[in-house]
PDB file of C-alpha atoms in Angstrom:
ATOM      1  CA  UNK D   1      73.147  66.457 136.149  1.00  0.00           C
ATOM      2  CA  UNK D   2      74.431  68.257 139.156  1.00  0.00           C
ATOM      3  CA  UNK D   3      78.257  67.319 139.721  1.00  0.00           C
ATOM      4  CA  UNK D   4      77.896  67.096 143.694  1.00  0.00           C
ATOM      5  CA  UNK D   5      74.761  64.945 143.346  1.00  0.00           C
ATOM      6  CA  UNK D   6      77.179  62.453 141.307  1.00  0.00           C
ATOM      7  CA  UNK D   7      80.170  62.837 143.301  1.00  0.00           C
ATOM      8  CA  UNK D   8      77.770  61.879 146.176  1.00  0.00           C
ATOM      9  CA  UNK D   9      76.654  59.221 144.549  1.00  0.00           C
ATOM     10  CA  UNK D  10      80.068  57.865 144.152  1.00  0.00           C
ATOM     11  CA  UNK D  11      81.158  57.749 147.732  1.00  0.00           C
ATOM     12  CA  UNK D  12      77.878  56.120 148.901  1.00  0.00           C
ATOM     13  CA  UNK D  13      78.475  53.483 146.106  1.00  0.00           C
ATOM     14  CA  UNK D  14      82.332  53.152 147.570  1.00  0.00           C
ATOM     15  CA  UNK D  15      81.095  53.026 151.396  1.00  0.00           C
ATOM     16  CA  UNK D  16      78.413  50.647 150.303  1.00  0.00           C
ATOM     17  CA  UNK D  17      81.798  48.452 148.768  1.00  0.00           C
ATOM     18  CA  UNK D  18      83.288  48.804 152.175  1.00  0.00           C
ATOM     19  CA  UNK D  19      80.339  47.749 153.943  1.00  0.00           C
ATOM     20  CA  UNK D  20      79.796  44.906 151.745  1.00  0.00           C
ATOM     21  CA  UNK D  21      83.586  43.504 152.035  1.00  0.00           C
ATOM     22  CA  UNK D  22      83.795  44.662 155.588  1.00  0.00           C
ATOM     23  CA  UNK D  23      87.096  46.548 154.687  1.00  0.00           C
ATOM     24  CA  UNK D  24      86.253  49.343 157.040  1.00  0.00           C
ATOM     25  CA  UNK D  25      87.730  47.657 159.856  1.00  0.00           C
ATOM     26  CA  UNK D  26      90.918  47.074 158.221  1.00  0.00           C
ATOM     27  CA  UNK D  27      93.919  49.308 158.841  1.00  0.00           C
ATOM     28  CA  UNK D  28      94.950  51.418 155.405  1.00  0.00           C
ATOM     29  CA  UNK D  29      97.631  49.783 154.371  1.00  0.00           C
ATOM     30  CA  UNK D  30      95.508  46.726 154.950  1.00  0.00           C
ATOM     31  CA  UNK D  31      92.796  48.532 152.874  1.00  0.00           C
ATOM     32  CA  UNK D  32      95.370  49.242 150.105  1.00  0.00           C
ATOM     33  CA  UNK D  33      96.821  45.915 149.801  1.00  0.00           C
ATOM     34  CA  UNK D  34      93.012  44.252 149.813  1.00  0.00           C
ATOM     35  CA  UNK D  35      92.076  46.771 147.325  1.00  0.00           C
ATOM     36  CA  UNK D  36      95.188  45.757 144.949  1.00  0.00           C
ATOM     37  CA  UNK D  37      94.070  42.272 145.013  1.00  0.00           C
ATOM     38  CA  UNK D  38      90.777  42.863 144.396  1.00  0.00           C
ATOM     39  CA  UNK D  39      91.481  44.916 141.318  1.00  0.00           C
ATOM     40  CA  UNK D  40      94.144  42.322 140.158  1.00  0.00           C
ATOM     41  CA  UNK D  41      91.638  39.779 140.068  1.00  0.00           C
ATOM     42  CA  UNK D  42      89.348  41.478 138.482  1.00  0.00           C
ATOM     43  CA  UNK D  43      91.934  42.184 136.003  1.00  0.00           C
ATOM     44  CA  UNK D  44      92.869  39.115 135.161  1.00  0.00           C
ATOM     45  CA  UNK D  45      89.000  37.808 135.156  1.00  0.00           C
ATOM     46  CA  UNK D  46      88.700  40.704 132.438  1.00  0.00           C
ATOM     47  CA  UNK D  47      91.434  39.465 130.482  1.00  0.00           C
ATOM     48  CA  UNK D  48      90.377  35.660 130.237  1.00  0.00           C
ATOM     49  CA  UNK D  49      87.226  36.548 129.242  1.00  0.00           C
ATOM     50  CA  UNK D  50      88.246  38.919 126.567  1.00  0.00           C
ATOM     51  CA  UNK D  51      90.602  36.161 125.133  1.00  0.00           C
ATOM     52  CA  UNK D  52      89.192  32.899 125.875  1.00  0.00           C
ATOM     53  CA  UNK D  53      85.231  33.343 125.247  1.00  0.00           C
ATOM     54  CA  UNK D  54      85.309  34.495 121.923  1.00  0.00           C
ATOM     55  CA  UNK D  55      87.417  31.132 120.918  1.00  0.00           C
ATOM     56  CA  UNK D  56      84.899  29.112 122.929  1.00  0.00           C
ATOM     57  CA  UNK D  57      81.995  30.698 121.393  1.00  0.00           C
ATOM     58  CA  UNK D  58      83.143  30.069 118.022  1.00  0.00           C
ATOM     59  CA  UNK D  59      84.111  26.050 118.870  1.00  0.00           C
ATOM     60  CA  UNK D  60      80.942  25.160 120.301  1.00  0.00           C
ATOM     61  CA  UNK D  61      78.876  27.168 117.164  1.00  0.00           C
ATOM     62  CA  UNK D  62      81.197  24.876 115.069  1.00  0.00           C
ATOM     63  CA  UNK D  63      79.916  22.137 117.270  1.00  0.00           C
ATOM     64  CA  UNK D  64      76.226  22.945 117.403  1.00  0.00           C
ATOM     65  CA  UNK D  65      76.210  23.131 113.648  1.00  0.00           C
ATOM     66  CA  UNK D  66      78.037  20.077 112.739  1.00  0.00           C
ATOM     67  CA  UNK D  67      75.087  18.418 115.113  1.00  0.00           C
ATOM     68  CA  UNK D  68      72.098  20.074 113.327  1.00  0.00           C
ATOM     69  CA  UNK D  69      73.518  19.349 110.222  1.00  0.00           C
ATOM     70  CA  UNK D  70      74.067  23.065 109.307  1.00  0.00           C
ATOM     71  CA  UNK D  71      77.132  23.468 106.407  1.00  0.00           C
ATOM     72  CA  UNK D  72      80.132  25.281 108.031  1.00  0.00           C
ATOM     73  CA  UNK D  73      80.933  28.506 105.623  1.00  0.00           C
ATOM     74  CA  UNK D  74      84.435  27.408 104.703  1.00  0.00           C
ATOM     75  CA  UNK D  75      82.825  23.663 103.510  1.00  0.00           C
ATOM     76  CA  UNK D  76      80.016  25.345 101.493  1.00  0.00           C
TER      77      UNK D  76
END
């Protein structure tokens, strides 16, 4: 793959971010500070998932089983 068809690529994905948020018309330090809270967010939306979903996955296939009567594998 040629690299300055992907770095293209790139930059229209980024302006099509800036279009999308309208962050074009901010100033840059506006920019920067919008961009750090985006990515913060994201961040911590990341994190939640990747400690919370497993745990609630596992509680409501505890759940679900218990209900169909299916044996856990710790009872059995």
């Amino acid at each position: 793959m040629d690299i300055k068809r992907v770095k293209d690529y790139i930059s229209w994905l980024y302006y099509q971010y800036l279009l999308i948020t309208c962050s074009y018309v901010l100033e840059p330090w506006e920019r920067s500070m919008f961009h750090t809270i985006i990515v913060t967010v994201l961040a911590m939306v990341v994190y939640t998932a990747y400690v919370f979903v497993p745990i609630h996955v596992r509680l409501a296939f505890e759940f679900f089983s218990q209900i169909f009567g299916g044996q856990l594998e710790s009872t059995a």
